[in-house]
Coordinates of C-alpha atoms and ligand atoms in Angstrom, one line a residue:
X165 CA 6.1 44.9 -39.6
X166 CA 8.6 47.5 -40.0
X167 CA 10.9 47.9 -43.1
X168 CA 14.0 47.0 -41.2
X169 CA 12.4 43.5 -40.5
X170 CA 12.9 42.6 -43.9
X171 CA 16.6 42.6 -43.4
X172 CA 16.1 38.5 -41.2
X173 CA 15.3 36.3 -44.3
X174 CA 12.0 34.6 -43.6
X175 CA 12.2 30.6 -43.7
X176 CA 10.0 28.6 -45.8
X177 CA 8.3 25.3 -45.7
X178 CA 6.8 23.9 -48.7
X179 CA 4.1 21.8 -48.9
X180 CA 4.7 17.8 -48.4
X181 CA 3.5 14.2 -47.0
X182 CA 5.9 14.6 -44.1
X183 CA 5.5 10.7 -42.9
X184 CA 6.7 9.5 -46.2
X185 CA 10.4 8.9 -47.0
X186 CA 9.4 9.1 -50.7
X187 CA 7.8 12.7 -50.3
X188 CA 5.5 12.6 -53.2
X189 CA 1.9 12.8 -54.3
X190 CA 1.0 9.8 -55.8
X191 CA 0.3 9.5 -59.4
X192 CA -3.7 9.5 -60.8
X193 CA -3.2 6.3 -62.2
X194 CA -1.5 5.0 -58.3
X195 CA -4.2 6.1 -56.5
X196 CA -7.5 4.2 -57.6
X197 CA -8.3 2.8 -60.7
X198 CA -10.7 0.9 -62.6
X199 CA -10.7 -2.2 -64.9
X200 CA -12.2 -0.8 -68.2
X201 CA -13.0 -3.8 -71.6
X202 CA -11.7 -2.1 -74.0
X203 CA -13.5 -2.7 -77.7
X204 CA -12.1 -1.9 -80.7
X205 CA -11.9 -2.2 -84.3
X206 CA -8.2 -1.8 -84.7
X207 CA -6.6 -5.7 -85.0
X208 CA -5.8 -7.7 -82.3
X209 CA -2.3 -7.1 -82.3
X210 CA -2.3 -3.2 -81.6
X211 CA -5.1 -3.6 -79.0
X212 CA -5.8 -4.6 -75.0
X213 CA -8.7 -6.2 -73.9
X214 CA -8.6 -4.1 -71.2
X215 CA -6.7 -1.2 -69.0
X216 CA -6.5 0.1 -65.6
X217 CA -8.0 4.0 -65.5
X218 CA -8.2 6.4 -62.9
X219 CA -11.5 6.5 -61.4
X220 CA -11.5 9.4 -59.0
X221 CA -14.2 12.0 -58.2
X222 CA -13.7 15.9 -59.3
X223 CA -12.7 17.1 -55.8
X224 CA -10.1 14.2 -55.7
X225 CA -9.3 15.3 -59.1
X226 CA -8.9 18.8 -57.9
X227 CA -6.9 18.5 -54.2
X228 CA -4.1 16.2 -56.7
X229 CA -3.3 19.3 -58.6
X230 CA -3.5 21.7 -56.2
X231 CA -0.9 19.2 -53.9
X232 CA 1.2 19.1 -57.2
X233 CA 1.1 23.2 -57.0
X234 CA 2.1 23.5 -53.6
X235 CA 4.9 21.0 -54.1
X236 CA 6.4 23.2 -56.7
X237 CA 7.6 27.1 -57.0
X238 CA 6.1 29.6 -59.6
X239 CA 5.5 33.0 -60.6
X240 CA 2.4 32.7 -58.2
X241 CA 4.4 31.9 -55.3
X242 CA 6.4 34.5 -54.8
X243 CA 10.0 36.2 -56.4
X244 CA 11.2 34.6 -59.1
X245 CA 14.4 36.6 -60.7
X246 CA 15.5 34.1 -63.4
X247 CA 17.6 36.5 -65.2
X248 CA 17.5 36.5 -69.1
X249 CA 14.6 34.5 -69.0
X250 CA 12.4 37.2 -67.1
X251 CA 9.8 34.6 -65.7
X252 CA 6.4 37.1 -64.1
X253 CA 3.3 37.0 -62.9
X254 CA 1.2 37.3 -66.0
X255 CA -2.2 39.1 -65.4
X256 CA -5.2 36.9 -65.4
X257 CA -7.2 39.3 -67.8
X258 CA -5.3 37.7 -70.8
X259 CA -6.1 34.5 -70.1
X260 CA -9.7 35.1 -70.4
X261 CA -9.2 37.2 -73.3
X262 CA -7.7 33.4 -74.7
X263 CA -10.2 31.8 -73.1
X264 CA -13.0 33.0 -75.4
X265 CA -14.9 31.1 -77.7
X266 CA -14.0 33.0 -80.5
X267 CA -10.5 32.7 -79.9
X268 CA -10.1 29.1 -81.1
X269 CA -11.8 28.5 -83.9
X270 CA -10.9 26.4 -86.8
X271 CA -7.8 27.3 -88.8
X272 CA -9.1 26.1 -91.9
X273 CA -12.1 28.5 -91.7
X274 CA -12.8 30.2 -94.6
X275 CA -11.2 34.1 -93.9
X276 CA -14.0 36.3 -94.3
X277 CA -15.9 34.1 -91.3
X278 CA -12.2 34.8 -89.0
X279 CA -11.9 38.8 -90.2
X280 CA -11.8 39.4 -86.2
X281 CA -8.6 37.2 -85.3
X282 CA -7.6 38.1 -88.5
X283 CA -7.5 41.9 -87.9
X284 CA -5.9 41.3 -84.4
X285 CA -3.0 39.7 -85.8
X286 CA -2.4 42.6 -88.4
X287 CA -2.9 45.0 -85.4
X288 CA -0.3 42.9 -83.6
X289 CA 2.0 42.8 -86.7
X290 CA 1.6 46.8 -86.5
X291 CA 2.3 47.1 -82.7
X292 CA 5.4 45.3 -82.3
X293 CA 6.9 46.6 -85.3
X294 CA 5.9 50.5 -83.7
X295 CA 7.4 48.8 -80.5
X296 CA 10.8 47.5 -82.4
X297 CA 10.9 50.2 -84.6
X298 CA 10.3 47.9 -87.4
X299 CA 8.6 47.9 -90.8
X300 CA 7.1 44.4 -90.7
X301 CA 6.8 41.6 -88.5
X302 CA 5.8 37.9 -88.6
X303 CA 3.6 36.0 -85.8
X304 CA 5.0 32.5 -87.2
X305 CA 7.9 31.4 -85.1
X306 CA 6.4 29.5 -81.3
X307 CA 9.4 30.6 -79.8
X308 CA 12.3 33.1 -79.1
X309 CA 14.9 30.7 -80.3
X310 CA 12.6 29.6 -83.3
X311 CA 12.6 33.2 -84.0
X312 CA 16.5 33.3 -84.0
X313 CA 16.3 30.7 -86.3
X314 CA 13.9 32.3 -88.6
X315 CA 15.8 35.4 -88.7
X316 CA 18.9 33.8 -90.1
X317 CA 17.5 32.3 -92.4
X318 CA 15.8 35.4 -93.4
X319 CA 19.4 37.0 -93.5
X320 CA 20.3 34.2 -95.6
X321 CA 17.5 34.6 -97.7
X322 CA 18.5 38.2 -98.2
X323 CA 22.5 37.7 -99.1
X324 CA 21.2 34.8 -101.6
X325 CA 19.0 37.2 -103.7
X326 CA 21.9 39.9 -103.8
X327 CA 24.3 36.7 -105.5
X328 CA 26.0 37.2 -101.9
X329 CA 27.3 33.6 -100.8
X330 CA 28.1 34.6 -97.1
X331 CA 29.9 31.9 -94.3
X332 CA 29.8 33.3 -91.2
X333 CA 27.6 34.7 -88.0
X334 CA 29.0 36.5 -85.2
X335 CA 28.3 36.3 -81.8
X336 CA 29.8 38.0 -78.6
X337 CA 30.9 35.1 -76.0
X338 CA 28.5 36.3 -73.5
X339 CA 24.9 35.5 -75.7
X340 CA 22.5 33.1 -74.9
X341 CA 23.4 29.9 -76.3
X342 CA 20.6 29.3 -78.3
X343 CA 22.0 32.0 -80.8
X344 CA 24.9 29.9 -81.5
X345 CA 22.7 26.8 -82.4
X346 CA 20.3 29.2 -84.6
X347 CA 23.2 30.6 -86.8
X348 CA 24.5 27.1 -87.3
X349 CA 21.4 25.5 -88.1
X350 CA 20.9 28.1 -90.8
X351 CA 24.3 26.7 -91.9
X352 CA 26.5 29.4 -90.7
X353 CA 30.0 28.9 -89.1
X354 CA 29.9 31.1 -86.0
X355 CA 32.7 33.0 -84.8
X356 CA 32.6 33.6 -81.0
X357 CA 33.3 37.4 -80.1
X358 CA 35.2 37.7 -76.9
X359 CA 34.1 40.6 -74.4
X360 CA 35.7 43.8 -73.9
X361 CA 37.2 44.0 -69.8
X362 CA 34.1 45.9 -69.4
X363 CA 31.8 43.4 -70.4
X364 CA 30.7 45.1 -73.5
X365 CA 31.3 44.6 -77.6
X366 CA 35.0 44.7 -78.0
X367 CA 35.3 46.9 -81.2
X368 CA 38.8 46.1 -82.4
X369 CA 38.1 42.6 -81.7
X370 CA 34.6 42.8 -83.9
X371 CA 36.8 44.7 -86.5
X372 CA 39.0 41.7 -86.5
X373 CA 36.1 39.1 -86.7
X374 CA 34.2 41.4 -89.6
X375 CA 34.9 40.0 -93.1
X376 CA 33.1 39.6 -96.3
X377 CA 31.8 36.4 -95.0
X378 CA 29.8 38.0 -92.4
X379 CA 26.3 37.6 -93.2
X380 CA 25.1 38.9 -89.7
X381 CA 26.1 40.0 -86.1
X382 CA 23.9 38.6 -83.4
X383 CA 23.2 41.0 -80.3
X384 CA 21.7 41.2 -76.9
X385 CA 21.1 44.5 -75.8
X386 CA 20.9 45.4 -73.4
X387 CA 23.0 42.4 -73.2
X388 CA 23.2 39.4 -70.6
X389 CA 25.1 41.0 -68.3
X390 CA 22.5 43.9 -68.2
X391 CA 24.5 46.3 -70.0
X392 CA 23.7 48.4 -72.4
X393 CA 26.5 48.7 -75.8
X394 CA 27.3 52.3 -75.9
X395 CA 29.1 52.0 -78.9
X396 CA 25.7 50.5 -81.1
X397 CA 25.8 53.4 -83.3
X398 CA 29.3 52.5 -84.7
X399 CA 28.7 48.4 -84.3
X400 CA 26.0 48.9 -86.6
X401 CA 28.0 51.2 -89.2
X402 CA 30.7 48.7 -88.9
X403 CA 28.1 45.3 -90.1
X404 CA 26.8 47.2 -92.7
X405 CA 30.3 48.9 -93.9
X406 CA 31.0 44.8 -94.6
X407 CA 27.5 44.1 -95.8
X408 CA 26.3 42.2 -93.0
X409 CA 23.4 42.3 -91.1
X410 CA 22.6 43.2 -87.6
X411 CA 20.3 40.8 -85.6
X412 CA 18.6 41.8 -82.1
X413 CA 18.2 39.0 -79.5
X414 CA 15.1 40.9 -78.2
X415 CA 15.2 38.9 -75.0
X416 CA 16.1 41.1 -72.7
X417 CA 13.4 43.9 -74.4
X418 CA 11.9 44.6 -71.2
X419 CA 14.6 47.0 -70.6
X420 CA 13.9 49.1 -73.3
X421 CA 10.3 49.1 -73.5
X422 CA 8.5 52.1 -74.8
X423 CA 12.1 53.7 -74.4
X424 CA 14.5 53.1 -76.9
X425 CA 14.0 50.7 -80.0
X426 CA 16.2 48.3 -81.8
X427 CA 14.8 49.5 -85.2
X428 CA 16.7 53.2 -84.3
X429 CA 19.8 51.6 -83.3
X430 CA 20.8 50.5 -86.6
X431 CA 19.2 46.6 -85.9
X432 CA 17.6 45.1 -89.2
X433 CA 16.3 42.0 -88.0
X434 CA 14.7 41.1 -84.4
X435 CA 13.0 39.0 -81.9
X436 CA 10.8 39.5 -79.2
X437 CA 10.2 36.9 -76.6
X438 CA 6.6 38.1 -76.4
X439 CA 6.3 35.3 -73.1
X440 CA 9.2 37.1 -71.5
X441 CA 8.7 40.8 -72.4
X442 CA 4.5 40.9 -72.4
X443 CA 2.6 37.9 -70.8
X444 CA 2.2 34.1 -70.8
X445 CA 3.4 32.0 -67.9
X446 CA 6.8 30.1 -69.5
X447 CA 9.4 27.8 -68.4
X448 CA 9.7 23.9 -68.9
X449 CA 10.3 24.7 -72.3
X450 CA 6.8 27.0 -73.2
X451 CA 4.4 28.4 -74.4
X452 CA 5.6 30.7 -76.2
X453 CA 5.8 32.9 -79.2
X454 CA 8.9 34.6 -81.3
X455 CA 7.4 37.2 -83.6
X456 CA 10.3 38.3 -86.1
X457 CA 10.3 42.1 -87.0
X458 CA 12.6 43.0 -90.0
X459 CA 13.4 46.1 -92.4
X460 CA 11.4 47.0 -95.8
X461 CA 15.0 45.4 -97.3
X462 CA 13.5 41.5 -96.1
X463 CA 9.9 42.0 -96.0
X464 CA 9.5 39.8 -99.3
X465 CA 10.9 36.8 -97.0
X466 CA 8.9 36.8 -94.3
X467 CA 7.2 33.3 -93.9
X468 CA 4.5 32.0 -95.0
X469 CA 1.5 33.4 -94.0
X470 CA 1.4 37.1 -93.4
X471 CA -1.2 39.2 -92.6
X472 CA -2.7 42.2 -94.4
X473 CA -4.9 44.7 -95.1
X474 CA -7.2 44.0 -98.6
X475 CA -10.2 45.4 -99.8
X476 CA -11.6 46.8 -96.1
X477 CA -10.7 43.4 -94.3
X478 CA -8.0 41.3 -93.7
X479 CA -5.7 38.4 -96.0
X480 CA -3.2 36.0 -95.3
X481 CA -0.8 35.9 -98.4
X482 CA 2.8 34.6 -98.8
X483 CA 5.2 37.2 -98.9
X484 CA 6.8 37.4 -102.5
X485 CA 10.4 35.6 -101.7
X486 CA 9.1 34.0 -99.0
X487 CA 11.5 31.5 -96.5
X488 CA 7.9 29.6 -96.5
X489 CA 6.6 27.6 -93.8
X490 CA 8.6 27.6 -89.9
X491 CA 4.8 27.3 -88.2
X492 CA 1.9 25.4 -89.1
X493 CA -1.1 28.1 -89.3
X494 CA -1.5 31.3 -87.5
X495 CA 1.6 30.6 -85.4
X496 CA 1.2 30.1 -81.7
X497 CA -1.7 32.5 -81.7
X498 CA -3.3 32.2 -78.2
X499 CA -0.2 33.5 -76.8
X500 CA 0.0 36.4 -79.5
X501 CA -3.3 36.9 -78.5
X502 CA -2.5 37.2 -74.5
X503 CA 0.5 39.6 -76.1
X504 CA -2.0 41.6 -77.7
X505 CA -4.5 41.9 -74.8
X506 CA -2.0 42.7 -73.1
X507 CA -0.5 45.4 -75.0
X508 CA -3.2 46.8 -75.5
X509 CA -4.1 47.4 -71.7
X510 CA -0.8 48.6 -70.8
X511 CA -1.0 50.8 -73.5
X512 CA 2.5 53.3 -74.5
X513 CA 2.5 54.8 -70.8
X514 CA 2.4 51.3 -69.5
X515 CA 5.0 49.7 -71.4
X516 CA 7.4 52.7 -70.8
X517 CA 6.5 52.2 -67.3
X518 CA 7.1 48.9 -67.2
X519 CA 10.7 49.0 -68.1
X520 CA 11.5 52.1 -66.0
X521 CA 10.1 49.9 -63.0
X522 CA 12.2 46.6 -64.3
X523 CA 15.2 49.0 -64.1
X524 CA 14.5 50.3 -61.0
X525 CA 13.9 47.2 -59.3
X526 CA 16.9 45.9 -60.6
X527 CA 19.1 48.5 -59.4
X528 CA 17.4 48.3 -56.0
X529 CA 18.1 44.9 -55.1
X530 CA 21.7 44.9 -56.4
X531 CA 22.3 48.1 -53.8
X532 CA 20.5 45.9 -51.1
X533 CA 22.5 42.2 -51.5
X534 CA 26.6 42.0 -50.3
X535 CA 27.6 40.2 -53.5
X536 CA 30.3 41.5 -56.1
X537 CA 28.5 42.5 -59.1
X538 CA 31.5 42.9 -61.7
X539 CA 29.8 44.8 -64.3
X540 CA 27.8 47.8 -64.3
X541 CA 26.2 49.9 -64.4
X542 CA 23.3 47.6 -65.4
X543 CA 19.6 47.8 -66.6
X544 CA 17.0 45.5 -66.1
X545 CA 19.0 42.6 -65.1
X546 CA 22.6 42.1 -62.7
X547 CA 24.7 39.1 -62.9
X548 CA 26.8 39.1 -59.1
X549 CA 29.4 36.7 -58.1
X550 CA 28.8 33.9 -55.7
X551 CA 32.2 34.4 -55.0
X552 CA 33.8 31.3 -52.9
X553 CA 30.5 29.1 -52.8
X554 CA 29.2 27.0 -55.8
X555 CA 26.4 29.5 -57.8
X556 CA 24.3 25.7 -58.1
X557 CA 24.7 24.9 -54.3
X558 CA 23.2 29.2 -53.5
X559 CA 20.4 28.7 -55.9
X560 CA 19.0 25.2 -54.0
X561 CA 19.9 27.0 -50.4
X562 CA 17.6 30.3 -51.8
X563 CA 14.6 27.8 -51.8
X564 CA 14.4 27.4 -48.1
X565 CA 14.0 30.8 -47.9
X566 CA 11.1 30.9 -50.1
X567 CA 12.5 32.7 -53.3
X568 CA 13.4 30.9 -56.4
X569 CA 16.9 31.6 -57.5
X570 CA 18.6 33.6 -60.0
X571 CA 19.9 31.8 -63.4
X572 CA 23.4 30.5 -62.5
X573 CA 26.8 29.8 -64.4
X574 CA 25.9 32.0 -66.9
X575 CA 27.2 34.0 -68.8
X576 CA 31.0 32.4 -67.9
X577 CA 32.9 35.9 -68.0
X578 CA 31.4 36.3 -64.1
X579 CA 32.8 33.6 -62.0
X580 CA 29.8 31.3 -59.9
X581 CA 27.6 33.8 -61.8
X582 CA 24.0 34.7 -60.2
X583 CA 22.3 36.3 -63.2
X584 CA 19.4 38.1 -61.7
X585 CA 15.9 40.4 -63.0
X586 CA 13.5 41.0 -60.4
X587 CA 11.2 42.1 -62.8
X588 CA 9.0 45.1 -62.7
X589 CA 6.0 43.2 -60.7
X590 CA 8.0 42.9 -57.4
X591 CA 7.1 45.9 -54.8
X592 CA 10.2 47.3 -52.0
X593 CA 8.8 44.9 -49.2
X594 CA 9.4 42.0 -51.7
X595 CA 12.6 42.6 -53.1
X596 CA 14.1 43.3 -49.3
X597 CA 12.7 39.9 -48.9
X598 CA 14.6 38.3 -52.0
X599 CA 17.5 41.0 -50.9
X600 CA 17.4 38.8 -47.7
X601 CA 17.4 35.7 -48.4
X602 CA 20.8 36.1 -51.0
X603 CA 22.3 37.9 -47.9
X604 CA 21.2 34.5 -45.6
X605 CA 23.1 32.7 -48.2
X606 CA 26.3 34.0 -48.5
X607 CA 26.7 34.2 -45.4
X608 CA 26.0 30.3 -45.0
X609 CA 29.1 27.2 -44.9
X610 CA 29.4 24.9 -47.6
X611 CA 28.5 22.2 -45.5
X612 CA 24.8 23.9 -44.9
X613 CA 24.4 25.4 -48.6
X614 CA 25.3 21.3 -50.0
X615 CA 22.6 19.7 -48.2
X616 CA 20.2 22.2 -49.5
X617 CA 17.3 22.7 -50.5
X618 CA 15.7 21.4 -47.2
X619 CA 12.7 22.1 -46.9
X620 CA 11.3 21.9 -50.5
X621 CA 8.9 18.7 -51.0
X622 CA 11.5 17.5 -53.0
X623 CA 15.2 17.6 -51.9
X624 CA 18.1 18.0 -54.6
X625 CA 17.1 16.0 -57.8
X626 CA 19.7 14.9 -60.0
X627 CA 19.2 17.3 -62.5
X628 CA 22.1 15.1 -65.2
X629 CA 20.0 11.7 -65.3
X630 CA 16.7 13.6 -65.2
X631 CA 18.0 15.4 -68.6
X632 CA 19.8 12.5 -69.8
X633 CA 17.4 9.7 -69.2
X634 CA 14.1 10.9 -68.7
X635 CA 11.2 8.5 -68.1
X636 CA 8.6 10.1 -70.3
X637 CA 5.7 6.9 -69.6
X638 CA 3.9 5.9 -66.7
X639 CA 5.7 3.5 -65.3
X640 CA 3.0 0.5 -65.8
X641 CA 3.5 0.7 -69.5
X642 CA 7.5 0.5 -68.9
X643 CA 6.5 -2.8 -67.2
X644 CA 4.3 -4.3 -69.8
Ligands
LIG184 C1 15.3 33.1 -73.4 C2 16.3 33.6 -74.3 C3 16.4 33.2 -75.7 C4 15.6 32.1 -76.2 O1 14.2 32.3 -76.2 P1 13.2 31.1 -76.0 O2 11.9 31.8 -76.1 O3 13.4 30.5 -74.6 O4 13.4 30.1 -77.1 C5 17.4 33.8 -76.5 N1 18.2 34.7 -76.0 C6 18.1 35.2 -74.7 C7 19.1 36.2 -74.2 C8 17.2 34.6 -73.8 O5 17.2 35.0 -72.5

């Protein structure tokens, strides 16, 4: 192939039963089963005498999942530039780094027998604070938006001890939405910060919004549009100048990685999306992890554990003000494990790497695709304009051609909005691919782009009922 080939899409056919109407691979449970007595010491009333089973061989066992992965789309299949939520191929090596025996052992061991998981943690603890330019960070929270949530109510924690009864969050129109349900869980009224034209912070308009009654501003940054705020230097005198804090939505970290950290800019409390920035496959709502990283000033809140250094080995205690519990145990520690593992391989040069390539790759594709990008100029990820043709309607046509579509709609300052992050795993011959198929689909009618996707195993789903009224059981117990 030469490079220019890249420039016809290629067409895609996924897997699928193609004499069925009702494309789908039948349930475990559909395909054979077994009568099995059931016997019980529970009482009559809460038991069965009996119930149907699966009764299927290994290799059976094994072709049903693999049909179920060939029926879907993932990192392992090819592109996949969700934008925001930076969804990659995560290295196998961390998975058998979890995988280890040693890894899972019981919580409730006594600490001197789990020194070694003990000690990773506290190294973990040391390297994302390094990375963040923090001075301490928490494990606890299983998620990024659990880590939003545990931030705020550290900031809250914080204006309480100082007798400081605060009201109100702020947070720039174009964030994720989940800050906006964090700061109001924590109790906060939040007051939405429209945009500059450029995309950016407006700073009159956060002058307006500052008050007394700020307790914290909540930032992306670079934010979702992929830009980075030029003015954080002065946003950051201006919170404090009010005595509020400044939160980082460390989402979109990868463009910063081993480059610039929050910690310098002035930010005083942060996530990381350790499943978007480092590795764990996410999506469908996790794994995940949120580690928290905050200034000396809110140490003495962190949750309950933390991990230290004591005589030679390692402690959990509880932090002297502590918010207590948001986590049951050592937090989601597989996955802090696969972050540390994977860390640790990359290593500075890697991480810095990392991010350059993110940015690179980025920058590359939007040069390559015919769209109107509004804002710029961008880092790691480009939100461009669908322009005429429904941004929901381009994402289901991009399947046919074998890449999974950018994030859509969002954020709502960029109409039919394609939010879009290659990543840094995705080489030139791929990204001319991706740069292809977007090209393939502008280019299309409405009447072809609303059929779509085509050739998917399964055609468009309706997405509303499916969030609305999902069927969580198997359908025979629905029937009993
Ligand atoms: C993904 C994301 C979040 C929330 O993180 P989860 O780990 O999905 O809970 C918050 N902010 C931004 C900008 C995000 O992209």
């Amino acid at each position: 192939m030469t490079d220019d080939s890249a420039d016809e899409p290629l067409t895609y056919e996924q897997a699928r039963w193609a004499n069925d109407d009702e494309v789908y691979e039948p349930l475990l449970s559909e395909k054979h089963t077994q009568r099995v007595d059931i016997d019980s010491s529970l009482p009559d009333e809460l038991t069965r005498d009996s119930l149907e089973l699966p009764d299927l061989s290994e290799p059976q066992l094994a072709r049903h999942y693999t049909r179920l992965s060939e029926m879907n789309y993932g990192v392992e299949s090819g592109p996949f530039p969700l934008g925001s939520c930076t969804m990659k191929y995560n290295p196998k090596f961390t998975e058998d780094v979890a995988a280890h025996p040693m890894a899972s052992v019981h919580p409730d061991r006594s600490e001197r027998s789990v020194q070694g998981i003990l000690e990773v943690q506290y190294r973990l603890q040391e390297q994302l604070a390094r990375i963040g330019g923090m001075d301490a960070v928490t494990l606890q929270p299983p998620a990024g938006a659990a880590g939003e949530f545990t931030g705020i109510l550290l900031a809250r924690a914080y204006h309480e001890s100082n007798g400081d009864d605060r009201s109100e969050v702020v947070i720039p129109d174009s964030a994720h939405g989940t800050n906006f349900a964090s700061a109001a869980m924590a109790g906060y009224d939040v007051v939405s910060l429209p945009s500059a034209d450029d995309g950016r912070v407006d700073t009159d308009a956060l002058a307006a919004a500052l008050s007394q009654e700020t307790a914290a501003l909540m930032l992306t940054n670079p934010n979702t549009l992929g830009l980075f705020e030029r003015d954080i230097v002065k946003i950051a005198e201006m919170v404090h100048d009010v005595g509020g804090l400044l939160y980082y939505d460390g989402a979109n970290l990868n463009a910063l990685l081993g480059r610039a950290r929050p910690g310098d800019m002035g930010f005083d409390i942060m996530h990381y999306n350790v499943h978007k920035t480092f590795a764990t496959p996410h999506g469908g709502g996790g794994p995940g992890a949120g580690p928290v990283g905050v200034t000396d000033e809110l140490a003495f809140f962190l949750p309950d554990p933390h991990v230290r250094r004591s005589n030679g080995g390692y402690e959990r205690y509880k932090p002297e003000h502590s918010i207590g519990k948001v986590h049951g145990y050592d937090g989601n520690w597989l996955v802090l494990l696969k972050t540390y593992a994977y860390i640790a391989r990359l290593g500075d040069e890697g991480l810095a790497d990392a991010s350059a390539k993110a940015v690179l790759n980025a920058n590359y594709l939007a040069s390559r695709i015919d769209h109107e990008i509004p804002f710029g100029p961008f880092h790691h990820e480009f939100v461009a304009s669908a322009g005429d043709q429904d941004a929901a309607d381009v994402a289901k046509r991009m399947l046919d051609y074998g890449v999974h579509p950018p994030t859509t709609k969002w954020p709502d300052i960029v109409d039919e909005a394609l939010m879009t992050e290659p990543t840094e795993i995705e080489g030139k011959r791929t990204l001319d691919q991706l740069a292809a198929a977007f090209n393939a689909v502008h280019g299309e009618d409405a009447a072809t782009i609303e059929r779509a996707p085509e050739r998917t195993a399964a055609r468009r789903i309706d997405q509303v009922s499916a969030a609305r009224n999902p069927r969580l059981s198997w359908q025979a117990l629905d029937d009993e």
